[in-house]
Coordinates of C-alpha atoms and ligand atoms in Angstrom, one line a residue:
M932 CA 23.0 -6.8 8.5
L933 CA 26.5 -6.9 9.0
E934 CA 27.5 -10.3 11.1
G935 CA 30.5 -11.4 9.0
K936 CA 31.5 -8.5 6.5
F937 CA 34.6 -7.8 5.2
V938 CA 34.9 -4.0 6.0
V939 CA 37.8 -2.1 4.8
L940 CA 38.3 1.1 6.8
G941 CA 39.7 4.0 5.8
V942 CA 40.7 6.6 8.0
T943 CA 42.5 9.7 6.3
G944 CA 43.9 12.7 7.7
S945 CA 40.5 14.7 9.5
I946 CA 40.6 16.2 13.4
A947 CA 37.9 13.7 13.3
A948 CA 39.5 10.7 12.4
Y949 CA 39.7 9.9 17.0
K950 CA 35.9 9.2 16.3
S951 CA 36.8 6.5 13.8
A952 CA 38.2 4.8 16.8
E953 CA 34.5 3.6 17.9
L954 CA 33.6 3.7 14.5
V955 CA 35.0 0.7 15.1
R956 CA 34.6 -0.2 18.1
L957 CA 30.8 -0.5 16.8
L958 CA 31.1 -2.3 13.8
K959 CA 32.6 -5.2 15.2
K960 CA 30.0 -5.3 17.9
Q961 CA 28.3 -5.6 14.7
G962 CA 30.0 -8.8 14.2
A963 CA 31.6 -7.4 11.1
L964 CA 35.9 -8.0 10.7
V965 CA 37.4 -4.7 10.0
Q966 CA 40.7 -4.7 8.5
V967 CA 42.2 -0.6 9.2
I968 CA 44.5 1.7 6.5
M969 CA 45.0 4.9 7.3
T970 CA 47.0 7.2 5.3
E971 CA 50.0 8.9 6.0
S972 CA 48.4 12.2 7.5
A973 CA 45.7 10.0 9.1
C974 CA 48.9 8.8 11.2
E975 CA 50.1 12.2 12.3
F976 CA 46.3 13.1 14.4
I977 CA 45.5 9.2 15.7
K978 CA 47.7 6.4 16.2
P979 CA 47.7 3.0 14.5
L980 CA 48.5 0.9 17.5
T981 CA 45.0 2.2 18.3
F982 CA 43.3 1.1 15.5
Q983 CA 44.8 -2.8 15.7
V984 CA 43.5 -3.0 19.3
L985 CA 40.7 -2.1 18.6
S986 CA 40.2 -4.2 15.3
Q987 CA 42.5 -7.4 16.5
N988 CA 44.1 -6.5 13.6
Q989 CA 47.0 -5.1 12.2
V990 CA 46.5 -1.4 10.7
I991 CA 48.1 -0.8 7.2
T992 CA 49.6 2.5 7.0
D993 CA 51.8 2.2 4.0
M994 CA 51.8 0.2 0.7
F995 CA 55.8 0.7 0.0
R996 CA 56.5 -0.3 2.6
E997 CA 57.0 -4.3 2.3
P998 CA 56.5 -3.8 -1.3
S999 CA 57.0 -7.8 -1.9
K1000 CA 53.3 -7.9 0.0
W1001 CA 51.3 -4.9 -0.5
E1002 CA 51.0 -6.1 -5.0
V1003 CA 49.3 -9.1 -3.9
E1004 CA 47.7 -7.5 -0.9
H1005 CA 45.3 -4.1 -2.2
V1006 CA 44.2 -6.2 -4.5
A1007 CA 43.8 -9.5 -1.5
L1008 CA 42.1 -6.3 0.4
A1009 CA 39.9 -5.3 -2.6
D1010 CA 38.6 -8.4 -3.4
R1011 CA 37.5 -9.9 0.4
A1012 CA 36.2 -7.3 1.5
D1013 CA 32.1 -6.1 1.2
L1014 CA 32.4 -2.3 1.8
V1015 CA 35.4 -0.1 2.4
L1016 CA 34.3 2.7 3.8
I1017 CA 36.1 5.9 4.2
A1018 CA 36.1 7.5 7.4
P1019 CA 36.5 10.7 7.9
A1020 CA 37.0 11.2 4.5
T1021 CA 39.5 14.9 3.9
A1022 CA 38.1 16.9 0.9
N1023 CA 41.6 15.5 -0.1
I1024 CA 41.2 12.0 -0.8
I1025 CA 37.5 13.2 -2.0
A1026 CA 39.2 14.8 -4.9
K1027 CA 41.7 12.1 -5.4
I1028 CA 39.0 9.4 -6.1
A1029 CA 36.7 11.9 -8.1
A1030 CA 40.0 11.8 -10.7
G1031 CA 41.0 8.1 -10.5
I1032 CA 44.6 8.5 -8.4
A1033 CA 45.9 5.1 -7.2
D1034 CA 49.0 6.7 -4.9
D1035 CA 48.8 4.6 -1.7
M1036 CA 47.1 1.5 0.0
L1037 CA 44.0 3.1 0.6
T1038 CA 43.0 5.1 -3.1
T1039 CA 44.9 1.5 -5.1
T1040 CA 42.2 -0.4 -2.9
I1041 CA 39.4 1.8 -3.8
L1042 CA 40.3 2.2 -7.7
A1043 CA 40.9 -2.2 -6.7
T1044 CA 37.8 -3.1 -5.0
R1045 CA 33.9 -3.7 -6.9
A1046 CA 32.3 -3.8 -3.5
K1047 CA 30.3 -1.5 -2.3
V1048 CA 32.4 2.2 -2.0
V1049 CA 31.1 4.7 1.5
V1050 CA 32.0 8.4 2.0
V1051 CA 31.6 10.2 5.3
P1052 CA 33.0 13.3 4.4
A1053 CA 34.4 15.6 7.4
M1054 CA 36.1 18.9 7.0
N1055 CA 34.9 22.5 7.5
V1056 CA 32.3 24.4 6.0
H1057 CA 33.5 26.1 3.7
M1058 CA 35.5 23.4 2.4
Y1059 CA 33.3 21.4 2.7
E1060 CA 30.6 23.4 0.2
H1061 CA 33.3 24.9 -2.1
P1062 CA 32.1 24.2 -6.1
I1063 CA 35.5 21.7 -6.4
T1064 CA 34.9 19.6 -3.6
Q1065 CA 31.1 19.4 -4.6
R1066 CA 31.5 18.9 -8.0
N1067 CA 34.4 15.6 -6.8
I1068 CA 31.3 14.8 -4.6
Q1069 CA 28.3 14.7 -7.8
R1070 CA 31.9 12.7 -9.8
L1071 CA 32.0 10.0 -6.6
K1072 CA 27.8 9.6 -6.2
E1073 CA 27.6 9.1 -10.3
S1074 CA 30.0 6.0 -10.1
G1075 CA 27.9 4.6 -7.5
I1076 CA 30.2 5.0 -4.3
E1077 CA 27.6 5.8 -1.5
V1078 CA 28.3 9.3 0.1
M1079 CA 27.3 9.9 3.4
K1080 CA 25.7 13.4 4.3
P1081 CA 27.8 15.5 7.3
A1082 CA 26.4 15.9 10.6
E1083 CA 26.5 20.2 10.9
G1084 CA 27.3 22.0 13.9
F1085 CA 30.4 23.2 15.4
L1086 CA 33.5 22.3 14.0
A1087 CA 36.8 21.8 15.2
C1088 CA 38.6 24.4 12.9
G1089 CA 35.5 27.0 14.9
Y1090 CA 33.0 27.4 12.2
T1091 CA 29.7 26.0 13.0
G1092 CA 27.8 24.5 9.3
K1093 CA 28.0 20.9 7.4
G1094 CA 31.0 18.9 7.5
R1095 CA 30.9 17.4 10.7
F1096 CA 31.6 14.2 11.2
P1097 CA 28.4 11.8 11.7
E1098 CA 27.6 9.9 14.8
P1099 CA 29.7 7.0 14.8
A1100 CA 26.3 4.8 15.8
D1101 CA 24.9 7.4 12.3
I1102 CA 27.5 6.0 10.1
V1103 CA 27.1 2.2 11.3
K1104 CA 23.2 2.3 10.7
F1105 CA 24.3 4.1 6.9
V1106 CA 26.3 1.8 6.8
D1107 CA 23.6 -1.6 7.6
S1108 CA 21.3 -0.4 5.3
I1109 CA 23.4 -0.4 3.0
V1110 CA 25.9 -3.2 2.6
G1111 CA 23.3 -6.1 5.1
R1112 CA 20.2 -6.0 2.3
A1113 CA 19.8 -8.5 1.4
Q1114 CA 19.2 -8.6 -2.5
D1115 CA 15.5 -9.8 -2.2
L1116 CA 14.8 -7.9 -5.7
K1117 CA 17.6 -9.3 -7.8
G1118 CA 16.1 -10.2 -10.9
K1119 CA 13.4 -8.3 -11.7
T1120 CA 12.5 -4.9 -13.4
V1121 CA 10.8 -2.1 -10.6
L1122 CA 9.3 0.5 -13.3
I1123 CA 8.7 3.8 -10.4
T1124 CA 7.2 6.6 -11.3
A1125 CA 8.0 10.3 -9.8
G1126 CA 7.4 14.2 -9.1
P1127 CA 5.0 16.5 -10.5
T1128 CA 4.0 16.8 -14.2
R1129 CA 4.0 20.2 -16.0
E1130 CA 1.8 21.0 -18.4
P1131 CA 2.5 24.1 -20.1
V1132 CA -0.4 26.9 -20.2
D1133 CA 2.2 29.2 -23.3
P1134 CA 6.5 28.9 -23.2
V1135 CA 6.3 30.6 -19.9
R1136 CA 3.6 28.9 -17.9
F1137 CA 2.9 25.7 -16.5
I1138 CA 0.6 24.2 -13.9
S1139 CA 1.3 22.0 -11.5
N1140 CA 1.5 20.4 -8.3
H1141 CA 3.8 20.7 -4.9
S1142 CA 6.0 17.0 -5.0
S1143 CA 9.2 17.2 -5.0
G1144 CA 10.0 13.7 -6.0
K1145 CA 11.6 12.2 -3.1
M1146 CA 9.0 9.4 -1.6
G1147 CA 9.3 7.6 -5.7
Y1148 CA 13.2 8.9 -5.9
A1149 CA 13.6 6.8 -2.1
L1150 CA 11.4 4.6 -3.5
A1151 CA 14.6 3.8 -7.0
R1152 CA 17.4 4.2 -4.4
Q1153 CA 15.6 1.3 -2.3
A1154 CA 15.2 -0.9 -5.1
V1155 CA 18.4 -0.1 -7.1
L1156 CA 19.8 -1.1 -3.0
R1157 CA 18.3 -4.5 -3.3
G1158 CA 19.1 -5.5 -6.8
A1159 CA 16.0 -5.2 -9.1
R1160 CA 16.5 -3.6 -12.5
V1161 CA 14.8 0.5 -11.8
V1162 CA 13.2 2.2 -14.2
L1163 CA 12.5 5.7 -12.9
I1164 CA 9.8 8.0 -14.7
S1165 CA 9.9 11.2 -13.5
G1166 CA 8.9 15.0 -13.8
P1167 CA 10.8 18.0 -13.4
T1168 CA 12.3 17.6 -9.3
S1169 CA 15.5 19.6 -8.4
I1170 CA 17.2 16.1 -7.1
D1171 CA 19.5 14.1 -9.0
P1172 CA 18.5 10.9 -9.8
P1173 CA 20.2 7.8 -7.9
A1174 CA 23.2 6.0 -9.4
G1175 CA 22.7 2.4 -10.6
L1176 CA 19.2 2.8 -12.0
Y1177 CA 18.7 0.7 -15.7
K1178 CA 16.9 3.4 -16.9
F1179 CA 16.5 7.1 -15.9
I1180 CA 13.7 8.6 -18.4
P1181 CA 12.5 12.5 -17.2
V1182 CA 9.5 13.5 -19.2
E1183 CA 7.6 17.2 -18.2
T1184 CA 3.5 16.4 -19.1
A1185 CA 1.8 13.6 -18.0
L1186 CA 1.1 12.6 -22.2
E1187 CA 4.3 12.1 -22.1
M1188 CA 4.3 10.1 -18.5
E1189 CA 1.8 7.9 -20.4
K1190 CA 3.9 7.5 -22.9
A1191 CA 6.9 6.3 -20.8
V1192 CA 4.7 4.4 -18.5
L1193 CA 3.0 2.0 -21.3
E1194 CA 5.8 1.8 -23.6
N1195 CA 8.4 0.3 -20.2
F1196 CA 5.1 -1.8 -18.8
T1197 CA 5.1 -5.3 -20.1
Q1198 CA 9.1 -5.5 -19.0
A1199 CA 8.0 -4.7 -15.4
H1200 CA 7.4 -7.2 -12.5
V1201 CA 6.9 -3.8 -9.9
V1202 CA 5.1 -0.8 -11.1
I1203 CA 5.3 2.1 -7.9
K1204 CA 3.4 5.1 -8.8
A1205 CA 5.2 7.5 -6.4
A1206 CA 4.4 10.1 -9.7
A1207 CA 1.3 13.0 -8.3
V1208 CA 0.5 13.1 -11.8
A1209 CA -1.8 16.1 -12.8
D1210 CA -5.3 15.6 -13.6
F1211 CA -6.0 18.2 -16.1
R1212 CA -4.1 20.6 -18.8
P1213 CA -4.8 23.4 -21.1
K1214 CA -6.9 22.7 -23.7
N1215 CA -4.7 24.8 -26.2
Y1216 CA -1.4 25.6 -25.2
N1217 CA -0.6 29.5 -26.8
P1218 CA 2.9 29.5 -28.5
G1219 CA 3.2 32.9 -27.5
K1220 CA 3.6 34.4 -24.1
I1221 CA 0.3 35.2 -22.5
K1222 CA -0.4 38.9 -22.3
K1223 CA -2.5 40.8 -19.7
Q1224 CA -5.6 42.3 -20.8
G1225 CA -8.8 42.6 -19.6
G1226 CA -10.1 42.4 -16.0
G1227 CA -9.3 38.7 -15.6
M1228 CA -8.9 34.7 -18.3
V1229 CA -10.2 31.7 -18.4
I1230 CA -8.2 29.0 -19.3
E1231 CA -9.8 25.8 -20.2
L1232 CA -8.9 22.4 -18.8
V1233 CA -9.4 18.8 -20.0
K1234 CA -8.4 15.6 -18.4
N1235 CA -5.4 13.8 -18.7
P1236 CA -5.4 10.2 -18.9
D1237 CA -5.6 8.2 -15.7
I1238 CA -2.4 6.4 -15.9
L1239 CA -2.4 4.3 -12.7
Q1240 CA -6.3 3.2 -14.0
E1241 CA -4.8 2.6 -17.5
L1242 CA -2.3 0.1 -15.6
G1243 CA -5.4 -1.4 -13.5
E1244 CA -6.8 -2.7 -17.1
K1245 CA -4.1 -3.8 -19.0
K1246 CA -2.8 -5.5 -15.4
Q1247 CA -1.3 -9.5 -16.4
H1248 CA 1.9 -10.2 -14.3
Q1249 CA 3.0 -7.1 -12.4
V1250 CA 2.2 -5.8 -9.0
L1251 CA 0.8 -2.4 -9.0
V1252 CA 1.0 0.5 -6.0
G1253 CA -0.8 3.8 -6.3
F1254 CA -0.4 6.8 -4.0
A1255 CA -3.2 8.6 -2.4
A1256 CA -2.5 12.1 -1.7
E1257 CA -6.2 13.2 0.5
T1258 CA -6.7 15.5 2.7
D1259 CA -11.1 14.6 3.2
E1260 CA -11.9 11.7 4.1
P1261 CA -8.3 10.2 3.2
E1262 CA -9.2 6.2 3.6
K1263 CA -12.9 6.4 1.9
N1264 CA -10.9 7.9 -1.1
A1265 CA -8.0 5.8 -0.9
K1266 CA -10.1 2.6 -0.9
E1267 CA -12.0 4.0 -3.9
K1268 CA -8.6 4.5 -6.0
L1269 CA -7.3 0.9 -4.6
E1270 CA -10.5 -0.9 -6.9
R1271 CA -10.7 1.4 -9.5
K1272 CA -7.2 1.7 -9.8
N1273 CA -7.3 -2.4 -9.5
L1274 CA -3.9 -2.4 -7.3
D1275 CA -2.1 -5.3 -5.7
F1276 CA -1.7 -2.0 -2.4
I1277 CA -2.1 1.8 -1.7
V1278 CA -0.7 3.4 0.4
L1279 CA -2.1 6.5 1.4
N1280 CA -0.8 10.0 2.7
D1281 CA -2.1 12.2 4.3
V1282 CA -0.7 15.8 3.4
T1283 CA -2.6 18.1 5.7
Q1284 CA -0.7 15.7 8.8
E1285 CA 3.0 17.5 8.9
G1286 CA 5.7 15.4 8.9
A1287 CA 4.1 13.5 5.0
G1288 CA 3.7 14.5 2.2
F1289 CA 4.6 16.6 -0.8
G1290 CA 8.9 18.3 0.7
S1291 CA 9.2 16.4 3.4
D1292 CA 12.5 14.0 3.7
T1293 CA 9.6 12.8 6.4
N1294 CA 6.2 10.1 5.6
I1295 CA 3.1 9.3 7.3
V1296 CA 1.8 6.7 5.5
K1297 CA -1.1 3.9 5.8
I1298 CA -0.8 0.6 3.1
I1299 CA -4.8 -0.2 2.4
Y1300 CA -4.6 -3.5 1.0
R1301 CA -7.3 -5.4 -1.7
D1302 CA -9.3 -7.3 1.3
G1303 CA -9.5 -4.2 3.8
R1304 CA -6.5 -4.7 5.8
T1305 CA -5.6 -1.6 6.8
E1306 CA -2.0 -1.1 8.2
I1307 CA -0.2 1.7 10.2
L1308 CA 3.7 3.0 10.1
P1309 CA 4.3 5.6 12.3
K1310 CA 6.7 8.2 10.6
M1311 CA 9.8 7.7 8.9
L1312 CA 12.5 8.9 6.8
K1313 CA 11.0 8.8 3.2
R1314 CA 14.3 5.8 2.7
D1315 CA 12.5 3.7 5.3
V1316 CA 9.1 4.3 3.9
A1317 CA 10.5 3.1 0.6
D1318 CA 11.3 -0.1 2.3
A1319 CA 8.8 -0.8 4.3
I1320 CA 7.1 -0.5 1.4
L1321 CA 9.3 -2.6 -1.0
D1322 CA 9.2 -4.9 1.8
R1323 CA 4.9 -4.7 1.2
V1324 CA 5.8 -6.1 -2.5
L1325 CA 8.3 -8.6 -1.8
P1326 CA 5.0 -11.2 -1.5
Y1327 CA 2.4 -10.3 -4.4
L1328 CA 6.1 -11.7 -6.5
N1329 CA 6.1 -15.2 -4.8
Ligands
CTP508 N1 -2.2 8.8 -11.1 C1 -2.3 8.3 -12.4 N2 -2.6 9.2 -13.6 C2 -3.4 10.6 -12.7 C3 -3.8 10.4 -11.5 C4 -2.9 9.9 -10.7 O1 -1.5 7.2 -12.4 N3 -3.8 10.9 -14.5 C5 -1.7 8.1 -10.0 C6 -1.0 8.7 -8.9 O2 1.3 8.1 -10.0 C7 -0.7 8.1 -7.9 C8 -3.1 7.6 -7.7 O3 -2.4 8.1 -9.5 O4 -0.3 6.8 -7.7 C9 -3.0 7.6 -7.6 O5 -3.5 9.5 -7.2 P1 -4.4 11.3 -6.9 O6 -3.3 12.4 -7.3 O7 -4.4 11.0 -5.5 O8 -5.3 10.6 -7.3 P2 -6.7 10.9 -8.9 O9 -6.9 9.1 -9.8 O10 -5.6 12.1 -9.3 O11 -8.0 11.4 -7.6 P3 -8.1 13.1 -7.0 O12 -7.4 14.0 -7.8 O13 -9.6 12.6 -7.2 O14 -7.9 12.6 -5.4

């Protein structure tokens, strides 16, 4: 994916700077053209010559050295870049980017570029976990900058924890999934639902389920990266919505989700219903907190609308994808849902399997099509499952 791409690699003053030499080698091996920019403090850790030799390119270390050139250069570089990668990124550079400071060649390039910016933090665990750094990272993400999670383990400062520079090969993989992605969903509107719904019993209690929202959010994120206009309708989760969404609509109950989905259905080309909608809600909401009294209690439940089934009935041009979370007779139940809800295909989750379903970062799914075909996917990160699902949506769009 990186073949022929122009990557500006910013190296900042961390002990991990030496590992970026390997990163340059791997990027070159993938066919990327690499332009290294080093901050002044990075030059204290490793010599520019190392990067010059490996990148087969002059290394930029100081924009004030050749005033006649830099003015043009930082804009030219920013314009030419397909990707600006900052690895390793210190707490200091992260803070500078978050604040919009542009006082050297690297920070000016970051501010001037319209290319994707990827930041790979590497620092002491306490610096990484400091609320100020976390807030700055959050600001970067909100501006559409990709921030790779640091690895955990032994740190050069003697501590063990989060903050380790990831393996260069993992960085290349991460970058590859971002920069090289084909914009194959450009011009398409993708509606995704995620998370659980909450059905209130009284002001302090609700009925819900274990859905974390991770699968739906991964779908939304990958669809954004592939160029789609993404509408994410989500029940309550503890994860941040991905950057670059067209619309984010937080909801609580199944009825609220139904309303939001129906309002956005007509304009959607693709609908993927990853939400775990509560099938029932309490018949009566108690406006005051229910007090404990007597031996037990009964809550009468009424059925929620089946949102996906409604969409199946209304469906015109839309590609409709559902999920099925099953514990017993998974395939039989999923096939029945595929038919009843008039779906193009259904993603089956056997939630009893280790590494699948709720809360997990990985998932094991089977995809069942209308013609009876079943495809078994291996255990993968939810991000990769998301891409696999989107890959399978494409033929229905064309
Ligand atoms: N779904 C929905 N509205 C509901 C229930 C489910 O839109 N009220 C959608 C889910 O988002 C999912 C699919 O239907 O894409 C299947 O959900 P699942 O909970 O597995 O199945 P149910 O239809 O609720 O059937 P059951 O609970 O009996 O297994």
